[in-house]
mmCIF file of C-alpha atoms in Angstrom:
data_model
loop_
_atom_site.group_PDB
_atom_site.id
_atom_site.type_symbol
_atom_site.label_atom_id
_atom_site.label_comp_id
_atom_site.label_asym_id
_atom_site.label_seq_id
_atom_site.Cartn_x
_atom_site.Cartn_y
_atom_site.Cartn_z
ATOM 1 C CA MET A 97 4.284 16.405 1.165
ATOM 2 C CA SER A 98 3.840 19.258 3.794
ATOM 3 C CA THR A 99 5.882 19.537 6.872
ATOM 4 C CA VAL A 100 4.352 18.968 10.130
ATOM 5 C CA ALA A 101 5.707 20.857 13.016
ATOM 6 C CA PRO A 102 4.754 19.191 16.251
ATOM 7 C CA ASP A 103 4.257 21.170 19.331
ATOM 8 C CA GLY A 104 6.673 21.283 22.207
ATOM 9 C CA ALA A 105 5.104 18.046 23.982
ATOM 10 C CA ALA A 106 4.736 16.083 20.895
ATOM 11 C CA GLN A 107 8.156 16.732 19.685
ATOM 12 C CA LYS A 108 9.687 15.634 23.038
ATOM 13 C CA GLY A 109 7.469 12.610 22.898
ATOM 14 C CA LEU A 110 8.727 11.652 19.446
ATOM 15 C CA GLU A 111 12.419 12.276 20.341
ATOM 16 C CA THR A 112 11.901 9.998 23.228
ATOM 17 C CA LEU A 113 9.943 7.407 21.271
ATOM 18 C CA TYR A 114 12.854 7.621 18.617
ATOM 19 C CA ARG A 115 15.571 7.450 20.840
ATOM 20 C CA GLU A 116 14.318 4.474 22.940
ATOM 21 C CA HIS A 117 12.891 2.216 20.196
ATOM 22 C CA ASN A 118 14.740 3.235 16.867
ATOM 23 C CA SER A 119 17.273 0.668 17.381
ATOM 24 C CA TRP A 120 14.807 -2.139 18.377
ATOM 25 C CA LEU A 121 12.660 -1.265 15.373
ATOM 26 C CA HIS A 122 15.540 -1.292 13.099
ATOM 27 C CA GLY A 123 16.514 -4.685 14.165
ATOM 28 C CA TRP A 124 13.141 -6.090 14.148
ATOM 29 C CA LEU A 125 12.946 -4.860 10.550
ATOM 30 C CA ARG A 126 16.213 -6.196 9.517
ATOM 31 C CA GLN A 127 15.423 -9.636 11.069
ATOM 32 C CA ARG A 128 12.165 -9.687 8.729
ATOM 33 C CA LEU A 129 13.734 -8.219 5.689
ATOM 34 C CA ASN A 130 17.354 -9.534 5.607
ATOM 35 C CA ASN A 131 18.271 -6.163 4.216
ATOM 36 C CA ALA A 132 19.869 -3.416 6.387
ATOM 37 C CA ALA A 133 19.136 -0.712 3.911
ATOM 38 C CA ASP A 134 15.400 -1.507 3.528
ATOM 39 C CA ALA A 135 15.060 -1.778 7.338
ATOM 40 C CA ALA A 136 16.640 1.637 7.915
ATOM 41 C CA ASP A 137 14.074 3.150 5.271
ATOM 42 C CA LEU A 138 11.113 1.427 6.776
ATOM 43 C CA ALA A 139 12.096 2.389 10.349
ATOM 44 C CA GLN A 140 12.192 6.067 9.184
ATOM 45 C CA ASP A 141 8.962 5.626 7.382
ATOM 46 C CA THR A 142 7.532 4.308 10.437
ATOM 47 C CA PHE A 143 8.650 7.227 12.682
ATOM 48 C CA ILE A 144 7.332 9.571 9.883
ATOM 49 C CA ARG A 145 3.694 8.122 10.182
ATOM 50 C CA VAL A 146 4.022 8.328 14.106
ATOM 51 C CA LEU A 147 4.841 12.158 13.504
ATOM 52 C CA LEU A 148 1.968 12.705 11.122
ATOM 53 C CA ALA A 149 -0.333 10.828 13.566
ATOM 54 C CA ARG A 150 0.891 12.916 16.413
ATOM 55 C CA THR A 151 0.454 9.972 18.713
ATOM 56 C CA ALA A 152 4.053 9.688 20.167
ATOM 57 C CA ALA A 153 3.296 11.271 23.563
ATOM 58 C CA THR A 154 0.138 9.215 24.149
ATOM 59 C CA LEU A 155 1.419 5.567 23.522
ATOM 60 C CA ASN A 156 0.904 2.772 26.319
ATOM 61 C CA GLN A 157 2.534 0.104 24.082
ATOM 62 C CA PRO A 158 5.128 1.854 21.867
ATOM 63 C CA ARG A 159 6.813 -1.312 20.492
ATOM 64 C CA HIS A 160 3.470 -2.880 19.623
ATOM 65 C CA TYR A 161 2.320 0.195 17.827
ATOM 66 C CA LEU A 162 5.659 0.688 16.029
ATOM 67 C CA ALA A 163 5.563 -2.890 14.871
ATOM 68 C CA THR A 164 2.033 -2.435 13.562
ATOM 69 C CA ILE A 165 2.997 0.328 11.580
ATOM 70 C CA ALA A 166 6.217 -1.441 10.281
ATOM 71 C CA ARG A 167 4.252 -4.709 9.504
ATOM 72 C CA GLY A 168 1.949 -2.709 7.287
ATOM 73 C CA LEU A 169 5.008 -0.914 5.439
ATOM 74 C CA VAL A 170 6.728 -4.349 4.905
ATOM 75 C CA ILE A 171 3.468 -5.683 3.486
ATOM 76 C CA ASP A 172 3.533 -2.452 1.145
ATOM 77 C CA LEU A 173 7.087 -3.053 0.320
ATOM 78 C CA TYR A 174 6.586 -6.740 -0.694
ATOM 79 C CA ARG A 175 3.553 -5.877 -2.626
ATOM 80 C CA ARG A 176 5.287 -3.181 -4.745
ATOM 81 C CA ARG A 177 8.343 -5.485 -5.452
ATOM 82 C CA SER A 178 5.831 -8.026 -6.567
ATOM 83 C CA LEU A 179 4.090 -5.730 -8.784
ATOM 84 C CA GLU A 180 7.124 -4.367 -10.171
ATOM 85 C CA ALA A 181 8.480 -7.727 -10.978
ATOM 86 C CA ALA A 182 5.204 -8.793 -12.572
ATOM 87 C CA TYR A 183 5.532 -5.562 -14.467
ATOM 88 C CA LEU A 184 9.051 -6.111 -15.711
ATOM 89 C CA GLU A 185 8.374 -9.561 -16.553
ATOM 90 C CA SER A 186 5.739 -8.672 -18.939
ATOM 91 C CA LEU A 187 7.798 -6.071 -20.387
ATOM 92 C CA ALA A 188 10.482 -8.610 -21.174
ATOM 93 C CA LEU A 189 7.821 -10.438 -23.166
ATOM 94 C CA GLN A 190 7.406 -7.476 -25.517
ATOM 95 C CA PRO A 191 9.557 -6.508 -28.495
ATOM 96 C CA GLU A 192 12.200 -4.328 -27.536
ATOM 97 C CA HIS A 193 11.203 -1.227 -29.891
ATOM 98 C CA TYR A 194 7.914 -1.426 -27.823
ATOM 99 C CA ALA A 195 9.734 -1.060 -24.551
ATOM 100 C CA PRO A 196 8.844 2.553 -22.909
ATOM 101 C CA SER A 197 11.376 4.805 -21.718
ATOM 102 C CA ALA A 198 12.677 4.695 -17.898
ATOM 103 C CA GLU A 199 10.455 7.548 -16.978
ATOM 104 C CA ALA A 200 7.523 6.076 -18.668
ATOM 105 C CA ARG A 201 7.995 2.905 -16.733
ATOM 106 C CA ALA A 202 8.404 4.550 -13.529
ATOM 107 C CA ALA A 203 5.107 6.365 -14.278
ATOM 108 C CA ILE A 204 3.328 3.068 -15.144
ATOM 109 C CA LEU A 205 4.748 1.497 -12.212
ATOM 110 C CA ASP A 206 3.589 4.360 -9.778
ATOM 111 C CA THR A 207 0.131 4.076 -11.465
ATOM 112 C CA LEU A 208 -0.128 0.164 -11.131
ATOM 113 C CA ILE A 209 0.785 0.498 -7.521
ATOM 114 C CA ALA A 210 -2.017 3.270 -6.981
ATOM 115 C CA ILE A 211 -4.449 0.835 -8.838
ATOM 116 C CA ASP A 212 -3.493 -2.037 -6.602
ATOM 117 C CA ARG A 213 -3.751 0.264 -3.368
ATOM 118 C CA MET A 214 -7.171 1.276 -4.478
ATOM 119 C CA LEU A 215 -8.390 -2.319 -5.515
ATOM 120 C CA ASP A 216 -7.217 -3.410 -1.963
ATOM 121 C CA GLY A 217 -9.476 -1.458 -0.327
ATOM 122 C CA LEU A 218 -12.549 -3.083 -2.165
ATOM 123 C CA GLY A 219 -13.885 -6.196 -0.429
ATOM 124 C CA SER A 220 -13.303 -9.454 -2.265
ATOM 125 C CA ARG A 221 -16.673 -9.854 -3.974
ATOM 126 C CA THR A 222 -16.701 -6.289 -5.101
ATOM 127 C CA ARG A 223 -13.390 -6.248 -6.339
ATOM 128 C CA ALA A 224 -13.974 -9.615 -8.279
ATOM 129 C CA ILE A 225 -17.035 -8.160 -9.904
ATOM 130 C CA PHE A 226 -15.463 -4.627 -10.515
ATOM 131 C CA LEU A 227 -12.532 -6.401 -12.256
ATOM 132 C CA ALA A 228 -14.746 -8.753 -14.277
ATOM 133 C CA VAL A 229 -16.744 -5.782 -15.707
ATOM 134 C CA GLN A 230 -14.017 -3.208 -15.912
ATOM 135 C CA LEU A 231 -11.023 -5.224 -16.852
ATOM 136 C CA ASP A 232 -12.221 -8.102 -18.391
ATOM 137 C CA GLY A 233 -15.101 -6.481 -20.325
ATOM 138 C CA LEU A 234 -17.806 -8.783 -18.997
ATOM 139 C CA SER A 235 -21.428 -8.043 -19.258
ATOM 140 C CA TYR A 236 -23.311 -7.984 -15.961
ATOM 141 C CA GLU A 237 -25.202 -11.109 -17.001
ATOM 142 C CA LYS A 238 -21.826 -12.989 -17.872
ATOM 143 C CA THR A 239 -20.210 -11.770 -14.473
ATOM 144 C CA ALA A 240 -23.307 -12.858 -12.549
ATOM 145 C CA GLU A 241 -23.107 -16.224 -13.971
ATOM 146 C CA GLY A 242 -19.556 -16.552 -13.717
ATOM 147 C CA LEU A 243 -19.649 -15.508 -9.946
ATOM 148 C CA GLY A 244 -22.813 -17.219 -9.036
ATOM 149 C CA VAL A 245 -24.750 -14.103 -8.032
ATOM 150 C CA SER A 246 -27.626 -12.199 -9.660
ATOM 151 C CA VAL A 247 -27.498 -9.285 -11.851
ATOM 152 C CA SER A 248 -28.593 -6.925 -9.241
ATOM 153 C CA THR A 249 -25.709 -8.010 -7.122
ATOM 154 C CA VAL A 250 -23.509 -7.073 -9.795
ATOM 155 C CA ARG A 251 -24.789 -3.660 -10.334
ATOM 156 C CA LYS A 252 -24.863 -3.100 -6.538
ATOM 157 C CA HIS A 253 -21.197 -4.129 -6.150
ATOM 158 C CA LEU A 254 -20.087 -2.356 -9.368
ATOM 159 C CA ALA A 255 -21.525 0.807 -8.138
ATOM 160 C CA ARG A 256 -19.720 0.396 -4.688
ATOM 161 C CA GLY A 257 -16.635 -0.199 -6.474
ATOM 162 C CA LEU A 258 -16.958 2.806 -8.850
ATOM 163 C CA MET A 259 -17.691 5.016 -5.612
ATOM 164 C CA HIS A 260 -14.814 3.623 -4.045
ATOM 165 C CA CYS A 261 -12.659 4.582 -7.141
ATOM 166 C CA LEU A 262 -14.068 8.251 -6.929
ATOM 167 C CA LEU A 263 -13.558 8.665 -3.314
ATOM 168 C CA PHE A 264 -10.027 7.106 -3.590
ATOM 169 C CA GLU A 265 -8.897 9.578 -6.348
ATOM 170 C CA GLN A 266 -10.218 12.632 -4.356
ATOM 171 C CA ALA A 267 -8.397 11.446 -1.284
#
């Protein structure tokens, strides 16, 4: 990750924003998460996002802006934990000699999170079509029949999903 050195005004704005709102944000997150460590981590992540966006000096409603960023980070945290729990549950069903190493588990979990993030950027119909064809291995015809759409709609949404994957990978 690259470091961003803010200019003087931006740095002063960020320092002021942090000093005036960090305690409030930390408390706001602690109430929602019921976990002081997670709240502290997400508060810091929120201010890092503000730093990277270079918006600290121009905020009219700083608490609203911070809460919006933090809310998204909370959703990401819960989504990641849910994926991790589902993955660990599926691992527990496997014979022990098939269990991947800790490093492989971490890499697989990171990949699952990246796939989830990528799929989240698709519309619901595009996601359903993409998963039916790519994950379930259904033909275009079976997918169209199962979702009540035309084959040309399946083709169009699958192309949109594949393009999204390519663009997501390049980002």
